[in-house]
Amino acid sequence: QPSALSICPLPLGDFDTANNLITNSAALSSSIDLSAGILTTDNIKQAFSVATFFPQIWWLFLIVLPKSGITKKLMGGYEILTITSLVHFFIVAASIAQPDGTAPMAEFADVFDPAGDPQKAMVGMMQYPNFVSEEWSHVLTWDLFVGRWIWLDGLKRGIFTSHSVLLCNLIGPPGLLLHWATCLVTGKGLPGNEAEAIDELDE
């Protein structure tokens, strides 16, 4: 008589399912280990350096050679901006993946609390290196986006832009204001309403 402890054979399908679960678990564990090896603090530091220095190459083309064919080829599309955006995304993803890798959400919410002290809250956020890395790469990517737009507007309407693009690289929005001023002084006027122009094309 079979003992109560006898093991009943499993159907073949159950063995396949168990084998798949083991294989998938091993693959998941391997993926987690690989991610942990990539999404590290040291790699965030490296990405910070890339976010800082990589865009400067393309700023030089926009400022020094605005009408060159190579500048138009390099900066006419969105490839460079896509790369800088991916660097920023990596920093964000790597920060989130780490325990205590990002600034506490409660502190971040204080930045947008009009009843509190948003500036003090922002200063407090700067004690977190990963937050600094995220914000820095964020700012540099958008500066390049706006600087590229200024350059394109200059090409389209025959406006000198090197000084405005340089200022945009240095301190951001004032570069756009300088471009507006240049448009007015040269008699080119400010760009029209682009949304209305699209509506006209649709009609």
PDB file of C-alpha atoms in Angstrom:
ATOM      1  CA  GLN A   1       0.000   0.000   0.000  1.00  0.00           C
ATOM      2  CA  PRO A   2       1.474   3.399  -0.999  1.00  0.00           C
ATOM      3  CA  SER A   3       2.548   5.547   1.888  1.00  0.00           C
ATOM      4  CA  ALA A   4       0.718   8.806   2.542  1.00  0.00           C
ATOM      5  CA  LEU A   5       4.047  10.475   1.875  1.00  0.00           C
ATOM      6  CA  SER A   6       4.304   9.038  -1.635  1.00  0.00           C
ATOM      7  CA  ILE A   7       4.793  11.724  -4.263  1.00  0.00           C
ATOM      8  CA  CYS A   8       2.301  11.651  -7.058  1.00  0.00           C
ATOM      9  CA  PRO A   9       3.768  12.189 -10.520  1.00  0.00           C
ATOM     10  CA  LEU A  10       2.998  15.587 -12.025  1.00  0.00           C
ATOM     11  CA  PRO A  11       1.541  15.803 -15.511  1.00  0.00           C
ATOM     12  CA  LEU A  12       4.087  16.676 -18.196  1.00  0.00           C
ATOM     13  CA  GLY A  13       2.479  20.085 -18.711  1.00  0.00           C
ATOM     14  CA  ASP A  14       3.043  20.971 -15.054  1.00  0.00           C
ATOM     15  CA  PHE A  15       6.752  20.165 -15.405  1.00  0.00           C
ATOM     16  CA  ASP A  16       6.967  22.474 -18.427  1.00  0.00           C
ATOM     17  CA  THR A  17       5.227  25.251 -16.508  1.00  0.00           C
ATOM     18  CA  ALA A  18       7.550  24.857 -13.543  1.00  0.00           C
ATOM     19  CA  ASN A  19      10.582  24.831 -15.824  1.00  0.00           C
ATOM     20  CA  ASN A  20       9.372  28.024 -17.547  1.00  0.00           C
ATOM     21  CA  LEU A  21       8.862  29.719 -14.185  1.00  0.00           C
ATOM     22  CA  ILE A  22      12.388  28.805 -13.099  1.00  0.00           C
ATOM     23  CA  THR A  23      13.846  30.026 -16.420  1.00  0.00           C
ATOM     24  CA  ASN A  24      11.882  33.273 -16.300  1.00  0.00           C
ATOM     25  CA  SER A  25      12.854  33.875 -12.676  1.00  0.00           C
ATOM     26  CA  ALA A  26      16.513  33.367 -13.512  1.00  0.00           C
ATOM     27  CA  ALA A  27      16.243  35.749 -16.463  1.00  0.00           C
ATOM     28  CA  LEU A  28      14.494  38.346 -14.304  1.00  0.00           C
ATOM     29  CA  SER A  29      17.140  38.010 -11.605  1.00  0.00           C
ATOM     30  CA  SER A  30      19.875  38.422 -14.217  1.00  0.00           C
ATOM     31  CA  SER A  31      18.158  41.524 -15.614  1.00  0.00           C
ATOM     32  CA  ILE A  32      17.842  43.029 -12.150  1.00  0.00           C
ATOM     33  CA  ASP A  33      21.535  42.378 -11.468  1.00  0.00           C
ATOM     34  CA  LEU A  34      22.465  43.969 -14.819  1.00  0.00           C
ATOM     35  CA  SER A  35      20.294  47.018 -14.101  1.00  0.00           C
ATOM     36  CA  ALA A  36      21.804  47.343 -10.638  1.00  0.00           C
ATOM     37  CA  GLY A  37      25.242  47.347 -12.227  1.00  0.00           C
ATOM     38  CA  ILE A  38      24.301  50.091 -14.696  1.00  0.00           C
ATOM     39  CA  LEU A  39      22.043  52.345 -12.634  1.00  0.00           C
ATOM     40  CA  THR A  40      24.720  53.317 -10.124  1.00  0.00           C
ATOM     41  CA  THR A  41      25.825  56.529  -8.440  1.00  0.00           C
ATOM     42  CA  ASP A  42      29.143  56.414 -10.288  1.00  0.00           C
ATOM     43  CA  ASN A  43      27.353  56.164 -13.619  1.00  0.00           C
ATOM     44  CA  ILE A  44      25.124  59.101 -12.675  1.00  0.00           C
ATOM     45  CA  LYS A  45      28.316  61.101 -12.087  1.00  0.00           C
ATOM     46  CA  GLN A  46      29.552  60.076 -15.526  1.00  0.00           C
ATOM     47  CA  ALA A  47      26.231  61.022 -17.081  1.00  0.00           C
ATOM     48  CA  PHE A  48      26.439  64.403 -15.333  1.00  0.00           C
ATOM     49  CA  SER A  49      29.748  65.053 -17.091  1.00  0.00           C
ATOM     50  CA  VAL A  50      28.303  63.945 -20.434  1.00  0.00           C
ATOM     51  CA  ALA A  51      25.289  66.227 -19.915  1.00  0.00           C
ATOM     52  CA  THR A  52      27.646  69.118 -19.159  1.00  0.00           C
ATOM     53  CA  PHE A  53      30.259  68.791 -21.890  1.00  0.00           C
ATOM     54  CA  PHE A  54      28.572  66.960 -24.775  1.00  0.00           C
ATOM     55  CA  PRO A  55      26.230  69.877 -25.700  1.00  0.00           C
ATOM     56  CA  GLN A  56      29.120  72.370 -25.823  1.00  0.00           C
ATOM     57  CA  ILE A  57      30.351  70.825 -29.066  1.00  0.00           C
ATOM     58  CA  TRP A  58      27.113  71.643 -30.820  1.00  0.00           C
ATOM     59  CA  TRP A  59      26.842  75.115 -29.302  1.00  0.00           C
ATOM     60  CA  LEU A  60      30.142  75.915 -31.016  1.00  0.00           C
ATOM     61  CA  PHE A  61      28.706  75.013 -34.410  1.00  0.00           C
ATOM     62  CA  LEU A  62      25.603  77.146 -33.784  1.00  0.00           C
ATOM     63  CA  ILE A  63      27.650  80.142 -32.625  1.00  0.00           C
ATOM     64  CA  VAL A  64      30.772  80.044 -34.804  1.00  0.00           C
ATOM     65  CA  LEU A  65      29.440  78.433 -38.004  1.00  0.00           C
ATOM     66  CA  PRO A  66      25.715  79.215 -38.075  1.00  0.00           C
ATOM     67  CA  LYS A  67      25.397  79.140 -41.866  1.00  0.00           C
ATOM     68  CA  SER A  68      27.724  76.210 -42.521  1.00  0.00           C
ATOM     69  CA  GLY A  69      26.385  73.144 -44.266  1.00  0.00           C
ATOM     70  CA  ILE A  70      27.813  70.873 -41.589  1.00  0.00           C
ATOM     71  CA  THR A  71      25.992  72.854 -38.875  1.00  0.00           C
ATOM     72  CA  LYS A  72      22.741  72.552 -40.786  1.00  0.00           C
ATOM     73  CA  LYS A  73      23.309  68.823 -41.204  1.00  0.00           C
ATOM     74  CA  LEU A  74      24.177  68.271 -37.542  1.00  0.00           C
ATOM     75  CA  MET A  75      21.635  70.567 -35.923  1.00  0.00           C
ATOM     76  CA  GLY A  76      18.860  70.694 -38.503  1.00  0.00           C
ATOM     77  CA  GLY A  77      17.383  67.466 -37.161  1.00  0.00           C
ATOM     78  CA  TYR A  78      16.656  66.279 -33.649  1.00  0.00           C
ATOM     79  CA  GLU A  79      19.359  63.645 -33.232  1.00  0.00           C
ATOM     80  CA  ILE A  80      21.579  65.670 -30.887  1.00  0.00           C
ATOM     81  CA  LEU A  81      18.640  66.769 -28.753  1.00  0.00           C
ATOM     82  CA  THR A  82      17.479  63.163 -28.563  1.00  0.00           C
ATOM     83  CA  ILE A  83      20.874  62.109 -27.218  1.00  0.00           C
ATOM     84  CA  THR A  84      20.890  64.825 -24.548  1.00  0.00           C
ATOM     85  CA  SER A  85      17.317  63.885 -23.613  1.00  0.00           C
ATOM     86  CA  LEU A  86      18.335  60.233 -23.249  1.00  0.00           C
ATOM     87  CA  VAL A  87      21.220  61.218 -20.969  1.00  0.00           C
ATOM     88  CA  HIS A  88      18.759  63.128 -18.799  1.00  0.00           C
ATOM     89  CA  PHE A  89      16.354  60.179 -18.811  1.00  0.00           C
ATOM     90  CA  PHE A  90      19.161  57.849 -17.721  1.00  0.00           C
ATOM     91  CA  ILE A  91      19.947  60.100 -14.754  1.00  0.00           C
ATOM     92  CA  VAL A  92      16.275  60.148 -13.743  1.00  0.00           C
ATOM     93  CA  ALA A  93      15.885  56.369 -14.124  1.00  0.00           C
ATOM     94  CA  ALA A  94      19.124  55.612 -12.285  1.00  0.00           C
ATOM     95  CA  SER A  95      18.137  57.912  -9.426  1.00  0.00           C
ATOM     96  CA  ILE A  96      14.709  56.335  -9.064  1.00  0.00           C
ATOM     97  CA  ALA A  97      16.236  52.846  -9.072  1.00  0.00           C
ATOM     98  CA  GLN A  98      18.373  53.565  -6.031  1.00  0.00           C
ATOM     99  CA  PRO A  99      17.162  53.463  -2.425  1.00  0.00           C
ATOM    100  CA  ASP A 100      16.786  57.058  -1.295  1.00  0.00           C
ATOM    101  CA  GLY A 101      18.176  58.041  -4.680  1.00  0.00           C
ATOM    102  CA  THR A 102      15.833  60.954  -5.218  1.00  0.00           C
ATOM    103  CA  ALA A 103      14.821  63.869  -3.038  1.00  0.00           C
ATOM    104  CA  PRO A 104      11.778  63.146  -0.838  1.00  0.00           C
ATOM    105  CA  MET A 105       8.514  64.009  -2.589  1.00  0.00           C
ATOM    106  CA  ALA A 106       7.338  65.950   0.468  1.00  0.00           C
ATOM    107  CA  GLU A 107      10.291  68.316   0.087  1.00  0.00           C
ATOM    108  CA  PHE A 108       9.693  68.594  -3.642  1.00  0.00           C
ATOM    109  CA  ALA A 109       6.045  69.512  -2.962  1.00  0.00           C
ATOM    110  CA  ASP A 110       7.242  72.358  -0.713  1.00  0.00           C
ATOM    111  CA  VAL A 111       8.830  74.004  -3.755  1.00  0.00           C
ATOM    112  CA  PHE A 112       5.327  74.476  -5.177  1.00  0.00           C
ATOM    113  CA  ASP A 113       3.684  75.550  -1.919  1.00  0.00           C
ATOM    114  CA  PRO A 114       2.831  79.271  -2.297  1.00  0.00           C
ATOM    115  CA  ALA A 115       2.060  79.510   1.409  1.00  0.00           C
ATOM    116  CA  GLY A 116       5.545  78.316   2.349  1.00  0.00           C
ATOM    117  CA  ASP A 117       9.059  79.304   1.291  1.00  0.00           C
ATOM    118  CA  PRO A 118       9.599  77.785  -2.185  1.00  0.00           C
ATOM    119  CA  GLN A 119      13.100  79.201  -2.544  1.00  0.00           C
ATOM    120  CA  LYS A 120      14.224  77.699   0.771  1.00  0.00           C
ATOM    121  CA  ALA A 121      12.667  74.385  -0.238  1.00  0.00           C
ATOM    122  CA  MET A 122      14.577  74.437  -3.529  1.00  0.00           C
ATOM    123  CA  VAL A 123      17.835  75.175  -1.724  1.00  0.00           C
ATOM    124  CA  GLY A 124      17.128  72.184   0.506  1.00  0.00           C
ATOM    125  CA  MET A 125      16.608  69.972  -2.515  1.00  0.00           C
ATOM    126  CA  MET A 126      20.093  70.831  -3.734  1.00  0.00           C
ATOM    127  CA  GLN A 127      21.640  68.744  -0.963  1.00  0.00           C
ATOM    128  CA  TYR A 128      20.719  65.632  -2.959  1.00  0.00           C
ATOM    129  CA  PRO A 129      23.388  64.958  -5.638  1.00  0.00           C
ATOM    130  CA  ASN A 130      21.031  63.004  -7.899  1.00  0.00           C
ATOM    131  CA  PHE A 131      18.515  65.851  -7.860  1.00  0.00           C
ATOM    132  CA  VAL A 132      21.269  68.291  -8.820  1.00  0.00           C
ATOM    133  CA  SER A 133      22.287  65.971 -11.676  1.00  0.00           C
ATOM    134  CA  GLU A 134      18.706  65.698 -12.918  1.00  0.00           C
ATOM    135  CA  GLU A 135      18.067  69.442 -12.773  1.00  0.00           C
ATOM    136  CA  TRP A 136      21.370  70.323 -14.425  1.00  0.00           C
ATOM    137  CA  SER A 137      20.906  67.972 -17.372  1.00  0.00           C
ATOM    138  CA  HIS A 138      17.281  69.139 -17.603  1.00  0.00           C
ATOM    139  CA  VAL A 139      18.322  72.799 -17.898  1.00  0.00           C
ATOM    140  CA  LEU A 140      21.144  72.164 -20.373  1.00  0.00           C
ATOM    141  CA  THR A 141      18.897  70.155 -22.687  1.00  0.00           C
ATOM    142  CA  TRP A 142      16.222  72.842 -22.779  1.00  0.00           C
ATOM    143  CA  ASP A 143      18.825  75.588 -23.268  1.00  0.00           C
ATOM    144  CA  LEU A 144      20.110  73.742 -26.328  1.00  0.00           C
ATOM    145  CA  PHE A 145      16.557  73.278 -27.592  1.00  0.00           C
ATOM    146  CA  VAL A 146      15.880  77.024 -27.376  1.00  0.00           C
ATOM    147  CA  GLY A 147      19.301  77.948 -28.758  1.00  0.00           C
ATOM    148  CA  ARG A 148      18.642  75.714 -31.755  1.00  0.00           C
ATOM    149  CA  TRP A 149      15.254  77.367 -32.271  1.00  0.00           C
ATOM    150  CA  ILE A 150      16.864  80.831 -32.241  1.00  0.00           C
ATOM    151  CA  TRP A 151      19.403  79.652 -34.809  1.00  0.00           C
ATOM    152  CA  LEU A 152      16.673  78.233 -37.043  1.00  0.00           C
ATOM    153  CA  ASP A 153      14.624  81.438 -36.816  1.00  0.00           C
ATOM    154  CA  GLY A 154      17.726  83.386 -37.834  1.00  0.00           C
ATOM    155  CA  LEU A 155      18.268  81.150 -40.843  1.00  0.00           C
ATOM    156  CA  LYS A 156      14.649  81.407 -41.940  1.00  0.00           C
ATOM    157  CA  ARG A 157      14.438  85.188 -41.661  1.00  0.00           C
ATOM    158  CA  GLY A 158      18.018  86.310 -42.263  1.00  0.00           C
ATOM    159  CA  ILE A 159      18.775  87.444 -38.711  1.00  0.00           C
ATOM    160  CA  PHE A 160      22.196  87.386 -37.020  1.00  0.00           C
ATOM    161  CA  THR A 161      21.956  85.018 -34.058  1.00  0.00           C
ATOM    162  CA  SER A 162      25.446  84.155 -32.798  1.00  0.00           C
ATOM    163  CA  HIS A 163      25.304  86.634 -29.894  1.00  0.00           C
ATOM    164  CA  SER A 164      21.830  85.493 -28.859  1.00  0.00           C
ATOM    165  CA  VAL A 165      22.719  81.802 -29.074  1.00  0.00           C
ATOM    166  CA  LEU A 166      25.868  82.396 -27.000  1.00  0.00           C
ATOM    167  CA  LEU A 167      23.874  84.175 -24.301  1.00  0.00           C
ATOM    168  CA  CYS A 168      21.301  81.396 -24.365  1.00  0.00           C
ATOM    169  CA  ASN A 169      24.076  78.896 -23.677  1.00  0.00           C
ATOM    170  CA  LEU A 170      25.438  81.002 -20.823  1.00  0.00           C
ATOM    171  CA  ILE A 171      22.277  82.036 -18.953  1.00  0.00           C
ATOM    172  CA  GLY A 172      19.293  80.656 -20.848  1.00  0.00           C
ATOM    173  CA  PRO A 173      16.180  82.821 -21.318  1.00  0.00           C
ATOM    174  CA  PRO A 174      18.003  86.182 -21.677  1.00  0.00           C
ATOM    175  CA  GLY A 175      19.389  84.770 -24.919  1.00  0.00           C
ATOM    176  CA  LEU A 176      15.839  84.491 -26.231  1.00  0.00           C
ATOM    177  CA  LEU A 177      15.111  88.068 -25.108  1.00  0.00           C
ATOM    178  CA  LEU A 178      18.245  89.241 -26.921  1.00  0.00           C
ATOM    179  CA  HIS A 179      17.030  87.499 -30.060  1.00  0.00           C
ATOM    180  CA  TRP A 180      13.666  89.299 -29.769  1.00  0.00           C
ATOM    181  CA  ALA A 181      15.516  92.604 -29.402  1.00  0.00           C
ATOM    182  CA  THR A 182      17.674  91.810 -32.441  1.00  0.00           C
ATOM    183  CA  CYS A 183      14.571  91.001 -34.475  1.00  0.00           C
ATOM    184  CA  LEU A 184      13.041  94.373 -33.607  1.00  0.00           C
ATOM    185  CA  VAL A 185      16.209  96.431 -34.102  1.00  0.00           C
ATOM    186  CA  THR A 186      16.864  94.901 -37.530  1.00  0.00           C
ATOM    187  CA  GLY A 187      13.273  95.526 -38.600  1.00  0.00           C
ATOM    188  CA  LYS A 188      12.466  91.850 -38.988  1.00  0.00           C
ATOM    189  CA  GLY A 189       9.784  91.917 -36.310  1.00  0.00           C
ATOM    190  CA  LEU A 190       8.896  89.143 -33.923  1.00  0.00           C
ATOM    191  CA  PRO A 191       7.895  85.739 -35.315  1.00  0.00           C
ATOM    192  CA  GLY A 192       4.205  85.451 -36.091  1.00  0.00           C
ATOM    193  CA  ASN A 193       1.678  83.166 -34.444  1.00  0.00           C
ATOM    194  CA  GLU A 194       2.774  79.737 -35.627  1.00  0.00           C
ATOM    195  CA  ALA A 195      -0.478  78.087 -34.584  1.00  0.00           C
ATOM    196  CA  GLU A 196      -2.457  80.425 -36.842  1.00  0.00           C
ATOM    197  CA  ALA A 197      -0.123  79.601 -39.720  1.00  0.00           C
ATOM    198  CA  ILE A 198      -0.896  75.910 -39.195  1.00  0.00           C
ATOM    199  CA  ASP A 199      -4.635  76.655 -39.177  1.00  0.00           C
ATOM    200  CA  GLU A 200      -4.266  78.447 -42.510  1.00  0.00           C
ATOM    201  CA  LEU A 201      -2.586  75.376 -44.009  1.00  0.00           C
ATOM    202  CA  ASP A 202      -5.468  73.191 -42.815  1.00  0.00           C
ATOM    203  CA  GLU A 203      -8.114  75.381 -44.498  1.00  0.00           C
TER     204      GLU A 203
END
